[in-house]
Tab-separated table of C-alpha atoms in Angstrom:
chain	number	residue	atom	x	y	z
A	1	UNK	CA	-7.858	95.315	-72.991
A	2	UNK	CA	-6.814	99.187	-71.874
A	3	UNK	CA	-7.306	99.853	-68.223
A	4	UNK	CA	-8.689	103.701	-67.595
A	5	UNK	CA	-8.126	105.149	-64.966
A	6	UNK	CA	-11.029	106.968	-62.800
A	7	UNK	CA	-10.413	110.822	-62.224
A	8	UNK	CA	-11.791	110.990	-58.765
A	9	UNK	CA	-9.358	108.395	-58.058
A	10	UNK	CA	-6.114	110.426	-58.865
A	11	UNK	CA	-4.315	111.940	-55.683
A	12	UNK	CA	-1.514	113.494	-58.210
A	13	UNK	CA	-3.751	116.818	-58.271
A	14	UNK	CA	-4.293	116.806	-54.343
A	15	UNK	CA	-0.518	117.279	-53.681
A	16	UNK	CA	0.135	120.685	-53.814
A	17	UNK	CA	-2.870	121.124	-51.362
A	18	UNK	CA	-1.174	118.693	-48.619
A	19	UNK	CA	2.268	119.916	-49.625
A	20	UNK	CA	0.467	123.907	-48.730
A	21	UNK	CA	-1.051	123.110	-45.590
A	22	UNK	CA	1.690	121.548	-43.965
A	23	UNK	CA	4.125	124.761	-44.393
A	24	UNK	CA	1.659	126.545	-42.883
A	25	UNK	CA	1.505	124.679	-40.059
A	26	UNK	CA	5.179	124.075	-40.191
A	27	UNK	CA	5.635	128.345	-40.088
A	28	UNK	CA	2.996	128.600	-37.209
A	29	UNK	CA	5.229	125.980	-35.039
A	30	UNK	CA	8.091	127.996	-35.614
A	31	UNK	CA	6.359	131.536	-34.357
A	32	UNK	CA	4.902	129.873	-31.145
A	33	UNK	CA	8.235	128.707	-30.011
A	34	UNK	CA	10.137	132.262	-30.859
A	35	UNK	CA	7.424	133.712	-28.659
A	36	UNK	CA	7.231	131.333	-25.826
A	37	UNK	CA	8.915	133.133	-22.470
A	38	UNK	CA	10.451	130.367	-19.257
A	39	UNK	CA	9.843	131.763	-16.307
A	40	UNK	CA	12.535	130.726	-13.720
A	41	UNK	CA	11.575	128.687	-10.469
A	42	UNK	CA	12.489	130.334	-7.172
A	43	UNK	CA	14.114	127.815	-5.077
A	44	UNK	CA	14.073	128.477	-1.278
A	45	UNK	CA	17.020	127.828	0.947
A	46	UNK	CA	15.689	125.445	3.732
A	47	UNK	CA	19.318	125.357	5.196
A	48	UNK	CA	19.017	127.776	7.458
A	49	UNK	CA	15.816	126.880	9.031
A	50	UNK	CA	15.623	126.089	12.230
A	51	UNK	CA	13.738	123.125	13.071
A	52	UNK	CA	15.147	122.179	16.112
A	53	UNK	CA	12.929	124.281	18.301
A	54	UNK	CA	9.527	122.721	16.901
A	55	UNK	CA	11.227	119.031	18.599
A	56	UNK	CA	9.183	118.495	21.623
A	57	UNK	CA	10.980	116.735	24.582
A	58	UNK	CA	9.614	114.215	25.497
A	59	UNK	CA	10.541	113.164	28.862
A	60	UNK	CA	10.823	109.563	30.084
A	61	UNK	CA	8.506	108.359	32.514
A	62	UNK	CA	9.289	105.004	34.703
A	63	UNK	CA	6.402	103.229	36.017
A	64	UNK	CA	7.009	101.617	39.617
A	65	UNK	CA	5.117	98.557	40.092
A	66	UNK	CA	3.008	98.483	43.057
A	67	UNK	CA	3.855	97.714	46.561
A	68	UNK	CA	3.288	94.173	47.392
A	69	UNK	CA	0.724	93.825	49.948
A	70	UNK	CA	1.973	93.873	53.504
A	71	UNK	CA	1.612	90.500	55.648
A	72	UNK	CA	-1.104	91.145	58.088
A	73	UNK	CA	0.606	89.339	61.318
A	74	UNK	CA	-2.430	87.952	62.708
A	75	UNK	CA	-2.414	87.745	67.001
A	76	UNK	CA	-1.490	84.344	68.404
A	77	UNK	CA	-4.099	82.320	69.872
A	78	UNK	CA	-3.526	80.635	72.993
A	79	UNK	CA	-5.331	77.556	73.696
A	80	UNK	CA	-5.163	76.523	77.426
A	81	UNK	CA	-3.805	72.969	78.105
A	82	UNK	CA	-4.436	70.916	81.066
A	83	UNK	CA	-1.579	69.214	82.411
A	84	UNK	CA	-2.044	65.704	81.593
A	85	UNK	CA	-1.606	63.192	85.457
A	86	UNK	CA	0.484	60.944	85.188
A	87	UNK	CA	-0.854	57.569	85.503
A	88	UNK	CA	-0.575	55.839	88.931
A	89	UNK	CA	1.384	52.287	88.920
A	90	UNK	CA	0.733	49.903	91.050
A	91	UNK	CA	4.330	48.469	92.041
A	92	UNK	CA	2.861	46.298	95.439
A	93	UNK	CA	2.722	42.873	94.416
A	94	UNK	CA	1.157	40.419	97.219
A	95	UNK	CA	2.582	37.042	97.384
A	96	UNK	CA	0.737	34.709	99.231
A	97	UNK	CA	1.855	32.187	101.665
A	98	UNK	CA	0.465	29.318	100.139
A	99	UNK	CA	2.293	29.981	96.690
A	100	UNK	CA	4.645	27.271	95.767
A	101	UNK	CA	7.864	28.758	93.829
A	102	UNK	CA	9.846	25.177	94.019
A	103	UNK	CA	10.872	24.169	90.706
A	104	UNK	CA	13.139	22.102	89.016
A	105	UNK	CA	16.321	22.971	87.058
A	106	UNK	CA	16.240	19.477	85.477
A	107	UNK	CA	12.943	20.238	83.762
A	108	UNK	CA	14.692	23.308	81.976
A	109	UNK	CA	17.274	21.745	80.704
A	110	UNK	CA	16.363	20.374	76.947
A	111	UNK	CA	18.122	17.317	76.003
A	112	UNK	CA	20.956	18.400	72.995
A	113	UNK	CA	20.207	16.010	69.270
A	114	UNK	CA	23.946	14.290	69.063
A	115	UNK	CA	26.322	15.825	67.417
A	116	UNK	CA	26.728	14.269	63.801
A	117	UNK	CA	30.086	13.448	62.976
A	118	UNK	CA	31.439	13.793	59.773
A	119	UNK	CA	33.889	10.968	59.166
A	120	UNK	CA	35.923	12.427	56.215
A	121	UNK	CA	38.759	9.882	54.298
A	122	UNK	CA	42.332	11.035	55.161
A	123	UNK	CA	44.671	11.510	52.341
A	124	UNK	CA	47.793	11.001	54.681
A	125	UNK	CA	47.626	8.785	57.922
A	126	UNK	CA	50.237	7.442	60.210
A	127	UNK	CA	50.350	3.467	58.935
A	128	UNK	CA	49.260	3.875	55.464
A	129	UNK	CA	46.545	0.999	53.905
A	130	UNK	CA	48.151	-2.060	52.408
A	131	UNK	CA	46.795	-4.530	50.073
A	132	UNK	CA	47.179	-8.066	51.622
A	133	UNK	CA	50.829	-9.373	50.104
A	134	UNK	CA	52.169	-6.454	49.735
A	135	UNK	CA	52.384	-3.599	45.957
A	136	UNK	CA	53.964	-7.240	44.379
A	137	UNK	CA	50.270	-9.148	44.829
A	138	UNK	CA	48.438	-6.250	43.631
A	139	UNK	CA	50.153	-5.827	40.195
A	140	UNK	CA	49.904	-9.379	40.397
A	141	UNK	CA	46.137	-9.282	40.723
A	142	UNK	CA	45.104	-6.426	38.046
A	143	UNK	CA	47.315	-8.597	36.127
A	144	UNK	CA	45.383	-11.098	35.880
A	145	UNK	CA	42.084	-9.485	36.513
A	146	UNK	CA	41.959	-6.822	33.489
A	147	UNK	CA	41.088	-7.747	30.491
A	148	UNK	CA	42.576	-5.980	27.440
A	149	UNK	CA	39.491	-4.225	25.884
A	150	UNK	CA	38.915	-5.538	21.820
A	151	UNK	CA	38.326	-2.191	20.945
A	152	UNK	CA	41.223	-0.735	22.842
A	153	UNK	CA	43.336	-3.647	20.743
A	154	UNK	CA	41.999	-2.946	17.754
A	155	UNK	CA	42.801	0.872	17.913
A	156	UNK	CA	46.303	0.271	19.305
A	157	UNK	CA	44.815	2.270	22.092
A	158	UNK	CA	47.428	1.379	25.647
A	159	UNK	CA	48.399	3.876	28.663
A	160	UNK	CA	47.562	4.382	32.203
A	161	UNK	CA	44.260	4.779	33.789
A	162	UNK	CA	44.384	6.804	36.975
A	163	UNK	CA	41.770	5.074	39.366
A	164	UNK	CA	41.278	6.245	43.058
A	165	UNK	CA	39.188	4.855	45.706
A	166	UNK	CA	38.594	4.597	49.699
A	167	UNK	CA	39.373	2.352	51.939
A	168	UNK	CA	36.909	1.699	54.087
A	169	UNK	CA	37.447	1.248	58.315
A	170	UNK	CA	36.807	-2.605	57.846
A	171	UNK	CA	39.181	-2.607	54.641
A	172	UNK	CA	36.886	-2.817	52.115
A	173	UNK	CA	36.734	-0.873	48.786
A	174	UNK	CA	34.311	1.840	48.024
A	175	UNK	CA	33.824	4.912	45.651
A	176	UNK	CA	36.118	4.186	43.465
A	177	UNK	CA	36.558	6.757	40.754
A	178	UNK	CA	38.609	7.349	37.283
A	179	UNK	CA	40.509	10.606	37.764
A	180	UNK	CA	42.364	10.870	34.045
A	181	UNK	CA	41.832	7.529	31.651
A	182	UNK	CA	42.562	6.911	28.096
A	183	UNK	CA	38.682	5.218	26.707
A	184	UNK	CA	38.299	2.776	24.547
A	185	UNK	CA	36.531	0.303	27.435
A	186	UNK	CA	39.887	0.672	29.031
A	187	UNK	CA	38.543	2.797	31.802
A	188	UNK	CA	35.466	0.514	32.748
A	189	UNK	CA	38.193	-2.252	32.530
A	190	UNK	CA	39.900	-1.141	35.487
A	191	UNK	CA	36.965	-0.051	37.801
A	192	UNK	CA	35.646	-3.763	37.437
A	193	UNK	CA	38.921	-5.299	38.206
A	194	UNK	CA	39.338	-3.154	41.528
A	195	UNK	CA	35.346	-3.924	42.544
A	196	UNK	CA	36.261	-7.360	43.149
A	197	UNK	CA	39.462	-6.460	45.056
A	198	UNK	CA	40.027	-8.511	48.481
A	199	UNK	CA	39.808	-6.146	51.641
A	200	UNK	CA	42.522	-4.642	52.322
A	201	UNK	CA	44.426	-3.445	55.979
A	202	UNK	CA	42.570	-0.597	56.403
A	203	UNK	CA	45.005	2.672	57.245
A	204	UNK	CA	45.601	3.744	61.225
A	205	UNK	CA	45.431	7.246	63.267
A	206	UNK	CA	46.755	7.070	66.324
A	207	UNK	CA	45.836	3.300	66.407
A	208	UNK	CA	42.239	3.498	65.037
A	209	UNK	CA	41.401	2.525	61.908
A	210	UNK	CA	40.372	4.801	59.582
A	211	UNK	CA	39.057	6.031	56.443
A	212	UNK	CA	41.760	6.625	53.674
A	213	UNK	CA	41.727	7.851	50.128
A	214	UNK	CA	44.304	5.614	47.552
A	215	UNK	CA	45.604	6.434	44.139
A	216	UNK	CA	46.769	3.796	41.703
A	217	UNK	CA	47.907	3.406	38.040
A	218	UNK	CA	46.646	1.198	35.743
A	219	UNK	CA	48.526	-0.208	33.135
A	220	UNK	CA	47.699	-0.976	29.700
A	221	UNK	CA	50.460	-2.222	27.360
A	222	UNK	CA	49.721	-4.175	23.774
A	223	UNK	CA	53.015	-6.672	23.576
């Protein structure tokens, strides 16, 4: 099928009318700008003017604060004062004849408690405590008086117990104590055997018989 082409359509026969009118306004470009005239700006020279004279001085003003107030000093007052009297003291004392000023000394005196004394043990006396028979009857005694502990045997446990004690003014044996032992029942061995001790001489200051700390070893040897 042939395509046609409508007539009114065709803008090949409008191009010489476009292609005319734009010269023309092409050529009336060109004549407007040939004819256009610059006019040239006048620029003033400020330099030289003088604007120092319009600067107003200023000047500084410093406000003082007010005066403080004076003090008004106000007048004294005086308020009379009466000397105060001194009081009046009777110093006459009236004794009469029939007052009785006897009185006894012995009524002042306050009978003293008695003086507590403290009867310490010695450590060190002139004649020293003894057992009876001698240091030979008192090995001989713990000798036979101490029984070897089981448990001390059993442990091959043996040594010396270091037992001290007082003896007392009538020779007998009190606090007795275990200052280094070695266990095992050994200790409590040797405090029983010296409980049941004899009495011994008791030691002697300057003749009296007195209290005295003793220190013995006790001996504890598996054979």
């Amino acid at each position: 099928m042939e395509t046609k082409k409508n007539p009114k359509a065709d803008l090949q026969r409008w191009s010489q009318t476009f292609m005319n009118i734009g010269l023309s306004i092409s050529i009336g470009i060109v004549v407007l700008a040939f004819n256009y005239t610059t006019k040239e700006v006048e620029v003033q020279d400020l330099g030289s003017a003088d604007f120092m004279d319009e600067i107003i001085d200023i000047p500084i003003t410093e406000q003082k604060p007010p005066d403080p107030p004076k003090p008004k000093i106000l007048d004294p007052i005086v308020i009379p004062v009466e000397p105060e009297e001194a009081p009046e003291i009777d110093l006459d004392v009236i004794f009469s004849s029939e007052d009785n000023f006897d009185f006894n000394l012995e009524d002042l005196v306050t009978e003293l408690p008695p003086e507590e004394t403290v009867d310490e043990p010695f450590e060190v006396v002139e004649v020293q405590a003894a057992y009876p028979g001698g240091t030979a009857a008192l090995l001989k005694y713990l000798a036979e008086n101490i029984q070897y502990p089981s448990q001390a045997r059993r442990m091959g446990i043996q040594g010396r117990v270091f037992v001290k004690f007082i003896v007392e003014k009538d020779g007998s044996v009190s606090q007795i104590q275990v200052e280094r032992g070695i266990g095992a029942g050994c200790d409590e061995a040797a405090v029983k055997a010296l409980e049941n001790m004899p009495k011994w001489s008791p030691g002697r200051q300057r003749g009296v018989p007195v209290r005295q700390w003793m220190h013995i070893p006790v001996n504890f040897n598996l054979k």
